[in-house]
C-alpha positions in Angstrom: 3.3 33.6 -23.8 2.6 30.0 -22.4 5.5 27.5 -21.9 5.3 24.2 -23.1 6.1 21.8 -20.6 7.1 19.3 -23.0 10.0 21.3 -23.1 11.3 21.4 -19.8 13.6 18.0 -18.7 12.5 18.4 -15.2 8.6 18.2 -16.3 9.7 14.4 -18.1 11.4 13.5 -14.2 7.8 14.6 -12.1 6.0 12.2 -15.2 7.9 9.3 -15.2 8.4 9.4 -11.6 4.9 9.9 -10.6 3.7 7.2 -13.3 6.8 4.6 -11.3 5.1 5.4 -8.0 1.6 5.2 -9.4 2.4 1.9 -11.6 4.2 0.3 -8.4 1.0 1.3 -5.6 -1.3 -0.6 -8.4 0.7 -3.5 -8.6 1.4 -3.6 -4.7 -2.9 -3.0 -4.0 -4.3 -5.6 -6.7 -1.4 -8.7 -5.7 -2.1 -7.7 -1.8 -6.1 -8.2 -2.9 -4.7 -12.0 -4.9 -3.0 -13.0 -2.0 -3.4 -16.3 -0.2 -2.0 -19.6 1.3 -2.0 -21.0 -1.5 0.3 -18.9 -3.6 2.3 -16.3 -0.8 4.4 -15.0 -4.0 1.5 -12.6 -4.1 2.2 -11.1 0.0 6.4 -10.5 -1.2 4.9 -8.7 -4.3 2.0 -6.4 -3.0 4.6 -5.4 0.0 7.5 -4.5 -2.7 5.2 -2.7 -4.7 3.2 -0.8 -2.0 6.7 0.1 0.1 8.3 1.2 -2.7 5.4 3.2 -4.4 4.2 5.1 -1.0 8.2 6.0 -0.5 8.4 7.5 -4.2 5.1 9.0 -3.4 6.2 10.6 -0.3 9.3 12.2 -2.1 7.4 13.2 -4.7 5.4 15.5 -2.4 8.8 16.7 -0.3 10.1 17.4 -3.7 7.3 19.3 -4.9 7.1 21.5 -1.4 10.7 22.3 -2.0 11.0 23.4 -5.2 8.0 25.7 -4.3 9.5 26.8 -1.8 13.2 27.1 -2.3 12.3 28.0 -6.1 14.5 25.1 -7.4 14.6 21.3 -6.8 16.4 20.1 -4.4 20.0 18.6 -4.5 20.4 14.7 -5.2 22.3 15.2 -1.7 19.4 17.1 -0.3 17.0 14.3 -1.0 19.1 11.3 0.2 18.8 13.4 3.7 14.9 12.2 3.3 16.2 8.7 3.6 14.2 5.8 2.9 12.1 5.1 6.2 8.6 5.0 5.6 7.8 6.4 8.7 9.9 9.1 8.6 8.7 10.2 5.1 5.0 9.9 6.3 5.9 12.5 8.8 7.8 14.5 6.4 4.1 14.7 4.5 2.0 15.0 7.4 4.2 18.3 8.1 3.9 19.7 4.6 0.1 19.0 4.7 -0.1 21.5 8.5 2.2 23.7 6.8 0.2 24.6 3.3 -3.4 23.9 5.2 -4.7 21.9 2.8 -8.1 21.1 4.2 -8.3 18.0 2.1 -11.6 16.4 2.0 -9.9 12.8 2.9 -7.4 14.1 5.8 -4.3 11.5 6.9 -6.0 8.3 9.0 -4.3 8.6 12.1 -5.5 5.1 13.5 -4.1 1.8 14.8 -4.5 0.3 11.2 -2.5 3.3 9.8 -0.1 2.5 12.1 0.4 -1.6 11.4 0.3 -1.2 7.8 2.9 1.6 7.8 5.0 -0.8 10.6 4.8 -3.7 8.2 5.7 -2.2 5.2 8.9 -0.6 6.7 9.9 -3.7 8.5 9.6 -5.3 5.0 11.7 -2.6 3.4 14.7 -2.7 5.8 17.0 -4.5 4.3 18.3 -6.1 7.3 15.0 -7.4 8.2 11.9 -8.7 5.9 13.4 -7.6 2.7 16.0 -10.0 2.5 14.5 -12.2 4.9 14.1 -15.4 1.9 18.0 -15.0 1.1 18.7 -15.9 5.1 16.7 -18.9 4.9 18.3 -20.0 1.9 21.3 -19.3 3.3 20.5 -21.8 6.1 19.3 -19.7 8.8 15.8 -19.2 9.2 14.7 -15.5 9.8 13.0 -14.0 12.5 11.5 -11.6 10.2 9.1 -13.1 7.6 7.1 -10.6 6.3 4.0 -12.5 5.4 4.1 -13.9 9.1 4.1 -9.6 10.0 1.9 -8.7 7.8 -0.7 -11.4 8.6 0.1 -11.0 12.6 0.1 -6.9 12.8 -2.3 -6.2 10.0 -4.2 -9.0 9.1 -5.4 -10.6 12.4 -6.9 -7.1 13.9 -8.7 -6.8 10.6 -10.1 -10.1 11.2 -10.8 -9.2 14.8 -12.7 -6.1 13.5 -14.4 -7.0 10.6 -14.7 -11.1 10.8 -14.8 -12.5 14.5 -18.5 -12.6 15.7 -20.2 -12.0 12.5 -22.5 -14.5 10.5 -19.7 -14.2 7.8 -17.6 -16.0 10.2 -20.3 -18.9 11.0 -21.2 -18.9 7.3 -17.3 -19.9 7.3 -17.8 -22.3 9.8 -20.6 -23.9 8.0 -19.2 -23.7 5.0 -15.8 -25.7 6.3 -17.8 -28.4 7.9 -19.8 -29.1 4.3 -16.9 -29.2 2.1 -15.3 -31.8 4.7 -18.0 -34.1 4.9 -18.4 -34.0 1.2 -14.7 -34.8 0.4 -12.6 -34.7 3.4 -11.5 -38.2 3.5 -11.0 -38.6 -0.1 -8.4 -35.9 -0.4 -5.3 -34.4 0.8 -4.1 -31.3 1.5 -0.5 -29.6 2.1 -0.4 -26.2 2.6 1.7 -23.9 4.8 -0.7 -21.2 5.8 0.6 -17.4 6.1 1.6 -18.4 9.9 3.8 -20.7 8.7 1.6 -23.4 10.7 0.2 -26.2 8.2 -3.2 -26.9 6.8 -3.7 -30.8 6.6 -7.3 -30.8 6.1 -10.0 -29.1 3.8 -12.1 -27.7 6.6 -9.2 -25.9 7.4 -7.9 -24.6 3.9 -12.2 -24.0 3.1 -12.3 -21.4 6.8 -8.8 -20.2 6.0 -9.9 -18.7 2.2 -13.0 -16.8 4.2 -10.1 -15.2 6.5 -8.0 -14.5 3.2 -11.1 -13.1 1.1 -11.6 -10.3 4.2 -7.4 -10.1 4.6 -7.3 -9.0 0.7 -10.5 -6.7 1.2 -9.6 -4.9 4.0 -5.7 -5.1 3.3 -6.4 -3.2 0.6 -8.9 -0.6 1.9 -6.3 0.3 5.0 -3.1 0.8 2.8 -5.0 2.7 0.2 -6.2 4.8 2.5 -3.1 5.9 3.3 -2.0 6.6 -0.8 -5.5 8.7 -1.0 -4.2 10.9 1.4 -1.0 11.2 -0.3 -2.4 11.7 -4.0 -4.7 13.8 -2.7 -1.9 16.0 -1.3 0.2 15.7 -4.3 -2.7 16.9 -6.2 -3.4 20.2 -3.8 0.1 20.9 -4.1 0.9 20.8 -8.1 -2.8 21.3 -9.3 -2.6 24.8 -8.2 0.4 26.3 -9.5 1.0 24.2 -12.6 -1.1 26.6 -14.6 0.2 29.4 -17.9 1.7 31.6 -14.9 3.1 28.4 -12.8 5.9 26.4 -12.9 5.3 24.2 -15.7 7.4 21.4 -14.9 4.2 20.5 -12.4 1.7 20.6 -14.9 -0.8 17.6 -15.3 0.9 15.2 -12.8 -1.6 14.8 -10.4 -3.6 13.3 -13.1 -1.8 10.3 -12.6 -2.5 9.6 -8.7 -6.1 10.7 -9.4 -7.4 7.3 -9.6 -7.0 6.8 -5.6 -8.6 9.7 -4.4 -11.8 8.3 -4.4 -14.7 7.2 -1.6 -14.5 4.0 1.1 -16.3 2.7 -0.8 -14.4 2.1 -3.9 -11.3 1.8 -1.8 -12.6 -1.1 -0.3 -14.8 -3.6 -3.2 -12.6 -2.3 -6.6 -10.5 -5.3 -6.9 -8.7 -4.1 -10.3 -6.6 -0.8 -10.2 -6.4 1.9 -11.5 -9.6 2.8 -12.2 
């Protein structure tokens, strides 16, 4: 006889938690593909949203290994021992993935933008650096640890460097800056702090700076989701399989719900709106 999974509480835990994670990576992915000088609210959300979500994520996926494994679910003292280091809960995945041999068709992207997006988000989520870092400077002591400035310096400007510098999208910029400031530039004024902190005083400059944040929100997004592809796509090799009549049915279905990310570069890098 099948079992209903509606009727076990632990089935109701893997849905809300994966829809949390989910709901949180969207969020995080469309504010980080928003974001700009003009409004950095945007930067503080997308970070919360994507450190948060790829951490729940991650567990998710321990979680799942050790209940198949161990043939329960793990202790709320068992988890903690996970932590809450992005990093180290990365790892924790990576390991599961060798383990099972997954053979996933979109395999963990062990590169230098892996590695600054995953260094940003955890310096953002430790508490005694960029997550707190606004309460210290309204506090009266300015922090070292802004994590637009990290975000912009680690991730964005080596995007930039790759995908910007040297192209006719850059002189197209150029061009574009020099137009807008012989059309208007001495009948207006401009105050903005830029994600540097530095200011922008002038419209050439805010006009060259939008091209950088247009390719910043493209590619921002198309680095850190590659990163949640390979997770939902490890989720879903995991429970998929063993969620059926004769599995444990508290897995059933859930890898529905991170679905929408597995999906090609392509879509990973012009869908501005998620999910899908």
């Amino acid at each position: 006889m099948e079992r209903d999974p509606w009727d076990y509480p632990e089935w109701h835990g893997f849905n809300r938690e994966t829809s949390l994670a989910a709901g949180l990576i969207c969020a995080g992915v469309n504010s980080i593909g928003r974001a700009n000088y003009a409004d950095l609210g945007d930067y503080y959300v997308a970070l919360f949203g994507l450190a948060n979500g790829i951490e729940r994520l991650g567990k998710l996926i321990w979680v799942v290994d050790f209940r198949t494994t161990q043939g329960r679910s793990p202790t709320d003292g068992e988890l903690r021992k996970l932590g809450h280091k992005l990093p180290e809960i990365v790892n924790a995945v990576r390991a599961i993935d060798r383990k099972c041999g997954l053979n996933l068709k979109y395999p963990y992207p062990d590169d230098d933008m892996t590695r600054a997006v995953l260094d940003a988000l955890t310096m953002f989520a430790d508490a005694s650096r960029g997550r707190y870092a606004n309460f210290e400077t309204i506090s009266g002591a300015s922090s070292p640890h802004d994590p637009v400035i990290y975000w912009w310096s680690h991730v964005v400007e080596p995007i930039l460097a790759t995908h910007f510098h040297g192209t006719e999208r850059q002189k197209r910029a150029r061009r574009d800056a020099a137009i807008v400031d012989a059309l208007i530039g001495k009948d207006s004024i401009v105050f903005h702090l830029d994600e540097s902190g530095n200011r922008i005083s002038d419209v050439a400059r805010g006009s060259y700076r939008t091209s950088e944040n247009e390719l910043a929100q493209k590619y921002g997004r198309f680095y850190t989701l590659r990163i949640v592809r390979w997770m939902s796509e490890v989720f879903a090799k995991l429970t998929a399989p063993i969620s059926g009549p004769n599995g444990d049915p508290a897995l059933f279905g859930h890898h529905e719900v991170v679905g929408t990310f597995v999906a090609p570069d392509h879509y990973l890098r012009n869908r501005k709106r998620w999910p899908l």
